[in-house]
Amino acid sequence: MASKYQLQQELQEYANLKENLNKTISNLDQAKSDISSVSKTIDSNYKVNDNSSDVCQRVESLESNISETSNYVRNTIIPAINSKMSAIEAEIRRIEEEERREREEAEERARQAAAKASSIKFRW
């Protein structure tokens, strides 16, 4: 079983990963936008017998692949990371609750011991 500190470290690693993936999504979306304008330029300027060129089809395929990758990261990977982070946070809360309960039990035992000690009468 992982310690609270280890879980907090793991949680921070997932948060960093999520932040980096969100930046990657942003970059992929920008690349898709840029490729879209390239595709339009190629299609309007380079045709063979009034048909789109192979280059245009490749660019469109690249745009589609970038879009699929961005959507996969956004809709599959990020939610999985969120789920894992929620599970780690729940485990941290469970550990904190267990620590609190142990602390309260120790305090109660100490109070009982103090009460018992104060009730003992010594004869001299």
PDB file of C-alpha atoms in Angstrom:
ATOM      1  CA  MET A   1       0.000   0.000   0.000  1.00  0.00           C
ATOM      2  CA  ALA A   2       1.353   3.385  -0.967  1.00  0.00           C
ATOM      3  CA  SER A   3       1.933   6.064   1.605  1.00  0.00           C
ATOM      4  CA  LYS A   4       0.094   9.368   1.574  1.00  0.00           C
ATOM      5  CA  TYR A   5       3.287  11.095   0.391  1.00  0.00           C
ATOM      6  CA  GLN A   6       3.718   8.615  -2.482  1.00  0.00           C
ATOM      7  CA  LEU A   7       0.097   9.124  -3.506  1.00  0.00           C
ATOM      8  CA  GLN A   8       0.519  12.901  -3.450  1.00  0.00           C
ATOM      9  CA  GLN A   9       3.627  12.550  -5.639  1.00  0.00           C
ATOM     10  CA  GLU A  10       1.744  10.292  -8.061  1.00  0.00           C
ATOM     11  CA  LEU A  11      -1.156  12.747  -8.132  1.00  0.00           C
ATOM     12  CA  GLN A  12       1.252  15.568  -9.021  1.00  0.00           C
ATOM     13  CA  GLU A  13       2.769  13.454 -11.808  1.00  0.00           C
ATOM     14  CA  TYR A  14      -0.683  12.846 -13.279  1.00  0.00           C
ATOM     15  CA  ALA A  15      -1.488  16.556 -13.015  1.00  0.00           C
ATOM     16  CA  ASN A  16       1.729  17.385 -14.887  1.00  0.00           C
ATOM     17  CA  LEU A  17       0.959  14.761 -17.527  1.00  0.00           C
ATOM     18  CA  LYS A  18      -2.540  16.153 -17.973  1.00  0.00           C
ATOM     19  CA  GLU A  19      -1.185  19.679 -18.343  1.00  0.00           C
ATOM     20  CA  ASN A  20       1.313  18.527 -20.980  1.00  0.00           C
ATOM     21  CA  LEU A  21      -1.372  16.599 -22.852  1.00  0.00           C
ATOM     22  CA  ASN A  22      -3.635  19.647 -22.873  1.00  0.00           C
ATOM     23  CA  LYS A  23      -0.774  21.655 -24.398  1.00  0.00           C
ATOM     24  CA  THR A  24      -0.288  18.884 -26.951  1.00  0.00           C
ATOM     25  CA  ILE A  25      -3.992  18.985 -27.817  1.00  0.00           C
ATOM     26  CA  SER A  26      -3.734  22.722 -28.332  1.00  0.00           C
ATOM     27  CA  ASN A  27      -0.707  22.266 -30.598  1.00  0.00           C
ATOM     28  CA  LEU A  28      -2.468  19.516 -32.566  1.00  0.00           C
ATOM     29  CA  ASP A  29      -5.535  21.703 -33.022  1.00  0.00           C
ATOM     30  CA  GLN A  30      -3.335  24.531 -34.277  1.00  0.00           C
ATOM     31  CA  ALA A  31      -1.536  22.156 -36.648  1.00  0.00           C
ATOM     32  CA  LYS A  32      -4.898  20.928 -37.968  1.00  0.00           C
ATOM     33  CA  SER A  33      -5.969  24.511 -38.582  1.00  0.00           C
ATOM     34  CA  ASP A  34      -2.698  25.305 -40.358  1.00  0.00           C
ATOM     35  CA  ILE A  35      -2.900  22.164 -42.492  1.00  0.00           C
ATOM     36  CA  SER A  36      -6.477  22.974 -43.419  1.00  0.00           C
ATOM     37  CA  SER A  37      -5.368  26.258 -44.970  1.00  0.00           C
ATOM     38  CA  VAL A  38      -2.498  24.471 -46.754  1.00  0.00           C
ATOM     39  CA  SER A  39      -4.938  21.903 -48.106  1.00  0.00           C
ATOM     40  CA  LYS A  40      -7.186  24.633 -49.506  1.00  0.00           C
ATOM     41  CA  THR A  41      -4.228  26.395 -51.115  1.00  0.00           C
ATOM     42  CA  ILE A  42      -2.948  23.202 -52.718  1.00  0.00           C
ATOM     43  CA  ASP A  43      -6.412  22.226 -53.914  1.00  0.00           C
ATOM     44  CA  SER A  44      -7.073  25.594 -55.493  1.00  0.00           C
ATOM     45  CA  ASN A  45      -3.660  25.910 -57.166  1.00  0.00           C
ATOM     46  CA  TYR A  46      -2.534  22.392 -58.049  1.00  0.00           C
ATOM     47  CA  LYS A  47      -4.892  20.158 -59.972  1.00  0.00           C
ATOM     48  CA  VAL A  48      -4.323  17.430 -62.480  1.00  0.00           C
ATOM     49  CA  ASN A  49      -7.085  17.250 -65.102  1.00  0.00           C
ATOM     50  CA  ASP A  50      -9.352  19.171 -62.703  1.00  0.00           C
ATOM     51  CA  ASN A  51      -8.776  16.526 -60.015  1.00  0.00           C
ATOM     52  CA  SER A  52      -7.090  17.105 -56.688  1.00  0.00           C
ATOM     53  CA  SER A  53      -3.441  16.175 -56.650  1.00  0.00           C
ATOM     54  CA  ASP A  54      -1.965  13.320 -54.613  1.00  0.00           C
ATOM     55  CA  VAL A  55      -0.323  15.935 -52.419  1.00  0.00           C
ATOM     56  CA  CYS A  56      -3.698  17.408 -51.556  1.00  0.00           C
ATOM     57  CA  GLN A  57      -5.054  13.979 -50.657  1.00  0.00           C
ATOM     58  CA  ARG A  58      -2.040  13.312 -48.433  1.00  0.00           C
ATOM     59  CA  VAL A  59      -2.457  16.648 -46.706  1.00  0.00           C
ATOM     60  CA  GLU A  60      -6.146  15.909 -46.126  1.00  0.00           C
ATOM     61  CA  SER A  61      -5.206  12.498 -44.725  1.00  0.00           C
ATOM     62  CA  LEU A  62      -2.668  14.149 -42.424  1.00  0.00           C
ATOM     63  CA  GLU A  63      -5.307  16.623 -41.266  1.00  0.00           C
ATOM     64  CA  SER A  64      -7.668  13.744 -40.518  1.00  0.00           C
ATOM     65  CA  ASN A  65      -4.974  11.856 -38.584  1.00  0.00           C
ATOM     66  CA  ILE A  66      -4.136  14.918 -36.524  1.00  0.00           C
ATOM     67  CA  SER A  67      -7.819  15.447 -35.759  1.00  0.00           C
ATOM     68  CA  GLU A  68      -8.266  11.798 -34.718  1.00  0.00           C
ATOM     69  CA  THR A  69      -5.210  11.963 -32.463  1.00  0.00           C
ATOM     70  CA  SER A  70      -6.373  15.190 -30.844  1.00  0.00           C
ATOM     71  CA  ASN A  71      -9.859  13.788 -30.250  1.00  0.00           C
ATOM     72  CA  TYR A  72      -8.475  10.520 -28.843  1.00  0.00           C
ATOM     73  CA  VAL A  73      -6.284  12.360 -26.356  1.00  0.00           C
ATOM     74  CA  ARG A  74      -9.111  14.758 -25.450  1.00  0.00           C
ATOM     75  CA  ASN A  75     -11.918  12.185 -25.203  1.00  0.00           C
ATOM     76  CA  THR A  76     -10.137   9.024 -24.019  1.00  0.00           C
ATOM     77  CA  ILE A  77      -6.789   9.716 -22.398  1.00  0.00           C
ATOM     78  CA  ILE A  78      -7.665  12.882 -20.444  1.00  0.00           C
ATOM     79  CA  PRO A  79     -10.832  11.325 -18.938  1.00  0.00           C
ATOM     80  CA  ALA A  80      -8.805   8.229 -17.945  1.00  0.00           C
ATOM     81  CA  ILE A  81      -6.264  10.476 -16.221  1.00  0.00           C
ATOM     82  CA  ASN A  82      -9.081  12.357 -14.467  1.00  0.00           C
ATOM     83  CA  SER A  83     -10.494   9.043 -13.271  1.00  0.00           C
ATOM     84  CA  LYS A  84      -7.122   7.893 -11.958  1.00  0.00           C
ATOM     85  CA  MET A  85      -6.591  11.239 -10.217  1.00  0.00           C
ATOM     86  CA  SER A  86     -10.016  10.945  -8.567  1.00  0.00           C
ATOM     87  CA  ALA A  87      -9.148   7.456  -7.332  1.00  0.00           C
ATOM     88  CA  ILE A  88      -5.850   8.697  -5.891  1.00  0.00           C
ATOM     89  CA  GLU A  89      -7.590  11.638  -4.206  1.00  0.00           C
ATOM     90  CA  ALA A  90     -10.133   9.229  -2.679  1.00  0.00           C
ATOM     91  CA  GLU A  91      -7.296   7.036  -1.370  1.00  0.00           C
ATOM     92  CA  ILE A  92      -5.578  10.095   0.141  1.00  0.00           C
ATOM     93  CA  ARG A  93      -8.854  11.081   1.853  1.00  0.00           C
ATOM     94  CA  ARG A  94      -9.223   7.515   3.158  1.00  0.00           C
ATOM     95  CA  ILE A  95      -5.686   7.578   4.586  1.00  0.00           C
ATOM     96  CA  GLU A  96      -6.296  10.996   6.174  1.00  0.00           C
ATOM     97  CA  GLU A  97      -9.537   9.743   7.725  1.00  0.00           C
ATOM     98  CA  GLU A  98      -7.747   6.664   9.074  1.00  0.00           C
ATOM     99  CA  GLU A  99      -4.982   8.876  10.523  1.00  0.00           C
ATOM    100  CA  ARG A 100      -7.587  11.153  12.129  1.00  0.00           C
ATOM    101  CA  ARG A 101      -9.440   8.199  13.628  1.00  0.00           C
ATOM    102  CA  GLU A 102      -6.195   6.704  15.006  1.00  0.00           C
ATOM    103  CA  ARG A 103      -5.250  10.095  16.474  1.00  0.00           C
ATOM    104  CA  GLU A 104      -8.655  10.437  18.148  1.00  0.00           C
ATOM    105  CA  GLU A 105      -8.431   6.893  19.541  1.00  0.00           C
ATOM    106  CA  ALA A 106      -4.943   7.581  20.921  1.00  0.00           C
ATOM    107  CA  GLU A 107      -6.200  10.805  22.537  1.00  0.00           C
ATOM    108  CA  GLU A 108      -9.125   8.933  24.083  1.00  0.00           C
ATOM    109  CA  ARG A 109      -6.807   6.233  25.458  1.00  0.00           C
ATOM    110  CA  ALA A 110      -4.563   8.952  26.891  1.00  0.00           C
ATOM    111  CA  ARG A 111      -7.575  10.653  28.544  1.00  0.00           C
ATOM    112  CA  GLN A 112      -8.720   7.355  30.008  1.00  0.00           C
ATOM    113  CA  ALA A 113      -5.233   6.592  31.308  1.00  0.00           C
ATOM    114  CA  ALA A 114      -4.995  10.077  32.833  1.00  0.00           C
ATOM    115  CA  ALA A 115      -8.395   9.689  34.477  1.00  0.00           C
ATOM    116  CA  LYS A 116      -7.429   6.304  35.838  1.00  0.00           C
ATOM    117  CA  ALA A 117      -4.121   7.638  37.122  1.00  0.00           C
ATOM    118  CA  SER A 118      -5.803  10.566  38.855  1.00  0.00           C
ATOM    119  CA  SER A 119      -8.283   8.276  40.569  1.00  0.00           C
ATOM    120  CA  ILE A 120      -5.580   6.158  42.191  1.00  0.00           C
ATOM    121  CA  LYS A 121      -5.048   7.120  45.802  1.00  0.00           C
ATOM    122  CA  PHE A 122      -1.762   6.513  47.421  1.00  0.00           C
ATOM    123  CA  ARG A 123      -1.388   5.793  51.092  1.00  0.00           C
ATOM    124  CA  TRP A 124       1.691   7.111  52.794  1.00  0.00           C
TER     125      TRP A 124
END
